[in-house]
PDB file of C-alpha atoms in Angstrom:
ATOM      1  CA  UNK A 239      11.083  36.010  18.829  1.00  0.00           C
ATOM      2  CA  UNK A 240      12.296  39.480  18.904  1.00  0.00           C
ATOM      3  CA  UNK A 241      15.501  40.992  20.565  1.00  0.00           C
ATOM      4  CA  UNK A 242      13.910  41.507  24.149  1.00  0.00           C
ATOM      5  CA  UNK A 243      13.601  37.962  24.368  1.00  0.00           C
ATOM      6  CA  UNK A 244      16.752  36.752  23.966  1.00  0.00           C
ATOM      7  CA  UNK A 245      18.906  36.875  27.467  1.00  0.00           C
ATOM      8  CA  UNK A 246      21.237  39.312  28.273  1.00  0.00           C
ATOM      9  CA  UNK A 247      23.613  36.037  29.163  1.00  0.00           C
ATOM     10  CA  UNK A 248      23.097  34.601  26.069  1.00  0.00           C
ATOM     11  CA  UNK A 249      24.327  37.522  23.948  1.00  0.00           C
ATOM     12  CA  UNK A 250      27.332  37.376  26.069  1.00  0.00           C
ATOM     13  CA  UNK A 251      27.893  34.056  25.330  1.00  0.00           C
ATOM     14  CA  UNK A 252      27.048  34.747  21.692  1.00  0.00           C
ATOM     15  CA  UNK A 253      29.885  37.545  21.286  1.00  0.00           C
ATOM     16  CA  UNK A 254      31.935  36.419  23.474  1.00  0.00           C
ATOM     17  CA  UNK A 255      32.051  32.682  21.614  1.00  0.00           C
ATOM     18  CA  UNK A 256      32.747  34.816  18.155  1.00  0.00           C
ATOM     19  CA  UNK A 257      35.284  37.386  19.767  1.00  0.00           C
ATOM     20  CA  UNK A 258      37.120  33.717  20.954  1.00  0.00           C
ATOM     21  CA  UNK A 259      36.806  32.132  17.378  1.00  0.00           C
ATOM     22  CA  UNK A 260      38.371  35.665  15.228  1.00  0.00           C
ATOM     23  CA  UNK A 261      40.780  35.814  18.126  1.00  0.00           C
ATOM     24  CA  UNK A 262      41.831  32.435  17.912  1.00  0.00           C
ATOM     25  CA  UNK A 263      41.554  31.717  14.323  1.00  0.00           C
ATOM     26  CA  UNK A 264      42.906  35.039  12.654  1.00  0.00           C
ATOM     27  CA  UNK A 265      45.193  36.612  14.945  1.00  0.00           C
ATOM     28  CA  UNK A 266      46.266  33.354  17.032  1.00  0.00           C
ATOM     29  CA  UNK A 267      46.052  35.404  20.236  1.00  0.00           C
ATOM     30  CA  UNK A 268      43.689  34.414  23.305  1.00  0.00           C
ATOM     31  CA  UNK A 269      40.353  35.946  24.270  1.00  0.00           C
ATOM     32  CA  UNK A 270      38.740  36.268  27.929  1.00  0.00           C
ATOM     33  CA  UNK A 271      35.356  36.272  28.719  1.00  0.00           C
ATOM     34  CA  UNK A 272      33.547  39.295  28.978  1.00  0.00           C
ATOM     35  CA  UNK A 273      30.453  40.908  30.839  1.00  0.00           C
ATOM     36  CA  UNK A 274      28.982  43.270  28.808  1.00  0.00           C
ATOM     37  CA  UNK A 275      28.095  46.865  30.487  1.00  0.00           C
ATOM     38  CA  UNK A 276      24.354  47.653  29.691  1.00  0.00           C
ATOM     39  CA  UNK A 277      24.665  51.365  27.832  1.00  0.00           C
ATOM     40  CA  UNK A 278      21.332  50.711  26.644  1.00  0.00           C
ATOM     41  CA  UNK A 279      19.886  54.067  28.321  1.00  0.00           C
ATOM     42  CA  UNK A 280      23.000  56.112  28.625  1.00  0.00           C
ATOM     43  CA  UNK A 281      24.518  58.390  26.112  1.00  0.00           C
ATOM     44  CA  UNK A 282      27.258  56.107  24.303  1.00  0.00           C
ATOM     45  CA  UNK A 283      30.585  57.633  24.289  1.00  0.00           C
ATOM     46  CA  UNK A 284      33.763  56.709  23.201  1.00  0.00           C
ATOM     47  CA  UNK A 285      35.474  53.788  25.573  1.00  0.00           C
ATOM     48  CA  UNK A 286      37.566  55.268  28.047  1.00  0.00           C
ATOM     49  CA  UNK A 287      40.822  53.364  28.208  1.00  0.00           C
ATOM     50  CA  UNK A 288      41.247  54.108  24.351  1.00  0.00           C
ATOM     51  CA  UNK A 289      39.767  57.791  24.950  1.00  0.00           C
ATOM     52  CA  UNK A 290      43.432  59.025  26.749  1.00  0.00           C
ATOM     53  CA  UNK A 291      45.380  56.593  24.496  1.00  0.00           C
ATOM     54  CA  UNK A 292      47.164  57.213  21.602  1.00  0.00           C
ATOM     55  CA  UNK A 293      44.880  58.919  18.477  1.00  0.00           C
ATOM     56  CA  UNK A 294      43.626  57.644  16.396  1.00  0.00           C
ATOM     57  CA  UNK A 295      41.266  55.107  17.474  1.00  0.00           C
ATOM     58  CA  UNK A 296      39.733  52.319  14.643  1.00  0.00           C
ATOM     59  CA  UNK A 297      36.251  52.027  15.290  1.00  0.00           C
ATOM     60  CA  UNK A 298      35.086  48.646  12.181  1.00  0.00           C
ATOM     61  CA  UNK A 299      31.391  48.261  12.266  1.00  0.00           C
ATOM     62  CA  UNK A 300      29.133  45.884  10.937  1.00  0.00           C
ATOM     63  CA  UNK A 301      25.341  45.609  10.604  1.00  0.00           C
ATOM     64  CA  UNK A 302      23.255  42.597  10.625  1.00  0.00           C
ATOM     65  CA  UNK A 303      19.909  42.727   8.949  1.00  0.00           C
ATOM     66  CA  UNK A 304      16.291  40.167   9.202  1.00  0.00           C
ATOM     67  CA  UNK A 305      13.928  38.641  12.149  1.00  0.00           C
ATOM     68  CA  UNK A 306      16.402  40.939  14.186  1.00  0.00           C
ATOM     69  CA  UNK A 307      18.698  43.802  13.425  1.00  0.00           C
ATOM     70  CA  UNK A 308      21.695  45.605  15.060  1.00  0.00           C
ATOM     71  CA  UNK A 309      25.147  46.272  14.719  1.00  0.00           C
ATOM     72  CA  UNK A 310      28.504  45.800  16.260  1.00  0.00           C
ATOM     73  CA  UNK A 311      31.491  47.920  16.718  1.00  0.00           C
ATOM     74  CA  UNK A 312      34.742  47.264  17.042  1.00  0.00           C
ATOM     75  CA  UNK A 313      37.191  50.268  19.066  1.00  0.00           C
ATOM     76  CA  UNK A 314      40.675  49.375  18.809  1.00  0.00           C
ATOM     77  CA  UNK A 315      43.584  51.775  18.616  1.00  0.00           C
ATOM     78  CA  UNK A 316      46.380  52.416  16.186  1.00  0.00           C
ATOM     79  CA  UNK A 317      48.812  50.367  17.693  1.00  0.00           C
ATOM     80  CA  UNK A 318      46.549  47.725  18.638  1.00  0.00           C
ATOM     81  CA  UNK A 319      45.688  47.256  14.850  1.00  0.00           C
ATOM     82  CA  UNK A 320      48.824  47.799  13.150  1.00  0.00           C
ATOM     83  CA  UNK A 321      49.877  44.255  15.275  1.00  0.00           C
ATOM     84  CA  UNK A 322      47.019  42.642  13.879  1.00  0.00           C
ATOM     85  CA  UNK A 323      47.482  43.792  10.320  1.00  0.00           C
ATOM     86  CA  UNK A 324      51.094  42.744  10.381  1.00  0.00           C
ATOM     87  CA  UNK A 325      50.369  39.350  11.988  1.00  0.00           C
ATOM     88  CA  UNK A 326      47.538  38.755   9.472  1.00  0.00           C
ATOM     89  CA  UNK A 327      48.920  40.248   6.271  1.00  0.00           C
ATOM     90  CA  UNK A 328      52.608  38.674   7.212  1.00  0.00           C
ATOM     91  CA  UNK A 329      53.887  42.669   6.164  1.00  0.00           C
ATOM     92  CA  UNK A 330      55.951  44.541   8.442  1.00  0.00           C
ATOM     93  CA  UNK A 331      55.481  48.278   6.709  1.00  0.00           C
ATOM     94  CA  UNK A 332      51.473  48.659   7.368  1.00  0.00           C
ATOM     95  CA  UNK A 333      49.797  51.787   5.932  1.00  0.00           C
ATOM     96  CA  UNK A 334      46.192  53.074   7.112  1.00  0.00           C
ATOM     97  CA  UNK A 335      44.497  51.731   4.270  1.00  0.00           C
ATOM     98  CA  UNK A 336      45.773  48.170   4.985  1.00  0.00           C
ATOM     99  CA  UNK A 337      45.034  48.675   8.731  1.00  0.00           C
ATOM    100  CA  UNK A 338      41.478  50.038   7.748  1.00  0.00           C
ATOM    101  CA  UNK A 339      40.763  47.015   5.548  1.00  0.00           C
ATOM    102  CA  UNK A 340      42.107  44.650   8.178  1.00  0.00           C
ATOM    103  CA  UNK A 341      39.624  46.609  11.448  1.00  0.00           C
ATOM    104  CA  UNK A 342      36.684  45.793   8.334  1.00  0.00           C
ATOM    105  CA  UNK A 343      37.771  42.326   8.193  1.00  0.00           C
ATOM    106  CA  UNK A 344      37.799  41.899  11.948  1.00  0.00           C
ATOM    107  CA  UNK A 345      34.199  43.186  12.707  1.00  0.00           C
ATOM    108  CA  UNK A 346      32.887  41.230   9.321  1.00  0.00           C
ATOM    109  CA  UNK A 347      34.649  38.278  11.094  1.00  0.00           C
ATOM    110  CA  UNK A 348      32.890  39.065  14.766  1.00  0.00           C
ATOM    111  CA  UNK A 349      29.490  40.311  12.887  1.00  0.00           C
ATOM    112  CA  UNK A 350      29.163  36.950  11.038  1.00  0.00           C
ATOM    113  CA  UNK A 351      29.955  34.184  14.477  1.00  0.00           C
ATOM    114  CA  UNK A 352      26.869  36.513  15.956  1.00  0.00           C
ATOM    115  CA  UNK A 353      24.650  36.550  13.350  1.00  0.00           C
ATOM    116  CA  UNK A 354      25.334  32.175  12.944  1.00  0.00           C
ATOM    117  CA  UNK A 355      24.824  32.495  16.339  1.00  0.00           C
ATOM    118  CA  UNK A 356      21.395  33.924  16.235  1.00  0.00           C
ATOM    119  CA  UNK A 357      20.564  32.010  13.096  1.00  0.00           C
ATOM    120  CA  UNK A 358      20.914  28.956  15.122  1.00  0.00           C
ATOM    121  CA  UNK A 359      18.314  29.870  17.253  1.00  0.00           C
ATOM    122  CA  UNK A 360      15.911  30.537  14.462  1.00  0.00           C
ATOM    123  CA  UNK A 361      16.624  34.265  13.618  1.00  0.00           C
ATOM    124  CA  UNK A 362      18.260  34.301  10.279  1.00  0.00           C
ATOM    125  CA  UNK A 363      20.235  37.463   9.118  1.00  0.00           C
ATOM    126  CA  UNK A 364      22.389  38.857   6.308  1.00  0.00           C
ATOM    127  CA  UNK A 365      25.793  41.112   7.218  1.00  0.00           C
ATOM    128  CA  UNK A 366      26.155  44.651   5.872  1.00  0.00           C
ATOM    129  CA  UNK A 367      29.218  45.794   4.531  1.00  0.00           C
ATOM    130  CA  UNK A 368      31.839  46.728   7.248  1.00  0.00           C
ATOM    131  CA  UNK A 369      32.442  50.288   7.645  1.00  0.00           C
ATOM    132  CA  UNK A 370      35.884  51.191   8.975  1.00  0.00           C
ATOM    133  CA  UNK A 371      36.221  55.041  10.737  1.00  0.00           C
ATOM    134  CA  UNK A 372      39.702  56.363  12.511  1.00  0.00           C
ATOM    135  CA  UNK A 373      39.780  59.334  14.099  1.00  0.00           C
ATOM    136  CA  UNK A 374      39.668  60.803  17.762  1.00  0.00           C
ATOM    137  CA  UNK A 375      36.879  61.007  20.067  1.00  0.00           C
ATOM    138  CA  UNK A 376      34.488  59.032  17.707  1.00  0.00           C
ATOM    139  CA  UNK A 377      30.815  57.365  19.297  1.00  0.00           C
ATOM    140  CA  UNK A 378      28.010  55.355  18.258  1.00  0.00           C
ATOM    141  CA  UNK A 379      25.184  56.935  18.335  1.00  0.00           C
ATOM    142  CA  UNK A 380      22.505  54.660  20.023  1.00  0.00           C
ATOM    143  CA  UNK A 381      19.452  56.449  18.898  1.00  0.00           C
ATOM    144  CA  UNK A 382      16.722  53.605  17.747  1.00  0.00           C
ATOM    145  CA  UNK A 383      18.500  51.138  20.253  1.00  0.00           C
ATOM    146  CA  UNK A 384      16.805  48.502  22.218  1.00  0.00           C
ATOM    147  CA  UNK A 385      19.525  47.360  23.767  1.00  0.00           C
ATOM    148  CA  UNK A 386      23.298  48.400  23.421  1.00  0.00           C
ATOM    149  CA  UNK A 387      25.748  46.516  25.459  1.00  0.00           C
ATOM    150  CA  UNK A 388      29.735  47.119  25.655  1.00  0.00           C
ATOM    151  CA  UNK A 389      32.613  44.241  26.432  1.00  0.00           C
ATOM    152  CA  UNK A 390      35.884  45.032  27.122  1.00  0.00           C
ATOM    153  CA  UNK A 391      38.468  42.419  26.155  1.00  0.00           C
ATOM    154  CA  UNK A 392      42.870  42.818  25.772  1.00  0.00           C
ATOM    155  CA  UNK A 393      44.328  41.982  22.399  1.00  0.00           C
ATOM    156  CA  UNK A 394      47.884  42.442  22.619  1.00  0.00           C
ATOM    157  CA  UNK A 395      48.125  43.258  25.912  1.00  0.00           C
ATOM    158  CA  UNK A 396      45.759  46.627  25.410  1.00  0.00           C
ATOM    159  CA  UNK A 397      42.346  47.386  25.248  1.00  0.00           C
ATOM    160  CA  UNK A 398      39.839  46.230  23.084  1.00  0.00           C
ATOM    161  CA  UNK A 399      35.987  47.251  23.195  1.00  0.00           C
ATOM    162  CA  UNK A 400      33.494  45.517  21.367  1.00  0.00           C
ATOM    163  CA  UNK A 401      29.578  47.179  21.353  1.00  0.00           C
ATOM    164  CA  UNK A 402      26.712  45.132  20.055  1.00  0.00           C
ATOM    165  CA  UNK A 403      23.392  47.616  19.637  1.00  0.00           C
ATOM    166  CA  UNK A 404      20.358  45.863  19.023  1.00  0.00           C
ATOM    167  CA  UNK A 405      17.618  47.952  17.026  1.00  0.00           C
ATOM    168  CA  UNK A 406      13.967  48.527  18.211  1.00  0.00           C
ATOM    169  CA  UNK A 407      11.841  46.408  16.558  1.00  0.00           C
ATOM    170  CA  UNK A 408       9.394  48.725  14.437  1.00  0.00           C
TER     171      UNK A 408
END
């Protein structure tokens, strides 16, 4: 099976059943259901409610590699992960290094529910080491992408985006 033949709907539910579980389980915060916006032939820039917000922006990422490969990217801003560092590290006094480790965390957390996820259905894959960037006006590039898909979701009351890019298979 390659990407194309798994559903648009069920990589929704995929991400969306992961986002729920890191939510829920490290952060103890609810999760929505999102519909992912199809950026698969558009030039990905950064989200736009975190593009006039506060700067920096986090953007974690994490790579899965086998019978099909991607990535997916966390964008979250400053404030939005300073709350989740101090609710998961129990400190009050974060500094961008803890932040940066916690954003890492976060994606490694989402990465590996999708990844089970596809593994489940017969398409086993390993994680890459999260890679954590902050800085302003930052993008995915989506060259070599099948199929790159963007869900908005509201942790602590402000905007989250998650993008999943699936890779061409070669």
């Amino acid at each position: 099976m390659s990407e194309s033949e798994i559903s648009r709907e069920l990589l929704e539910q995929y991400l969306n059943r992961s986002v729920a579980n890191v939510l829920d389980t490290m952060l103890a915060q609810p999760s929505e259901t999102a519909t992912a916006e199809d950026l698969s032939n558009s030039k990905v820039e950064t989200p736009v409610e975190l593009d006039s917000l506060e700067k920096p922006i986090y953007v974690g990422s994490v790579g899965f590699v086998g019978d099909i490969n991607g990535g997916l990217y966390l964008f979250a801003s400053q404030s939005v992960m300073m709350k989740a560092t101090a609710r998961i590290t129990e400190v009050n006094e974060v500094g961008s290094e803890m932040i940066s480790d916690v954003c890492g965390e976060i994606a490694n957390m989402l990465g590996g529910g999708f990844k089970n996820s596809l593994a489940d259905m017969g398409q086993p894959s390993m994680l890459t080491i999260p890679t954590v960037l902050n800085g302003c006006e930052l993008y995915v590039s989506s060259i070599g992408v099948s199929r790159y898909l963007r869900f908005r979701y509201t942790l602590f009351e402000e905007p989250v985006v998650v993008d999943l890019a699936m890779a061409k298979i070669v």
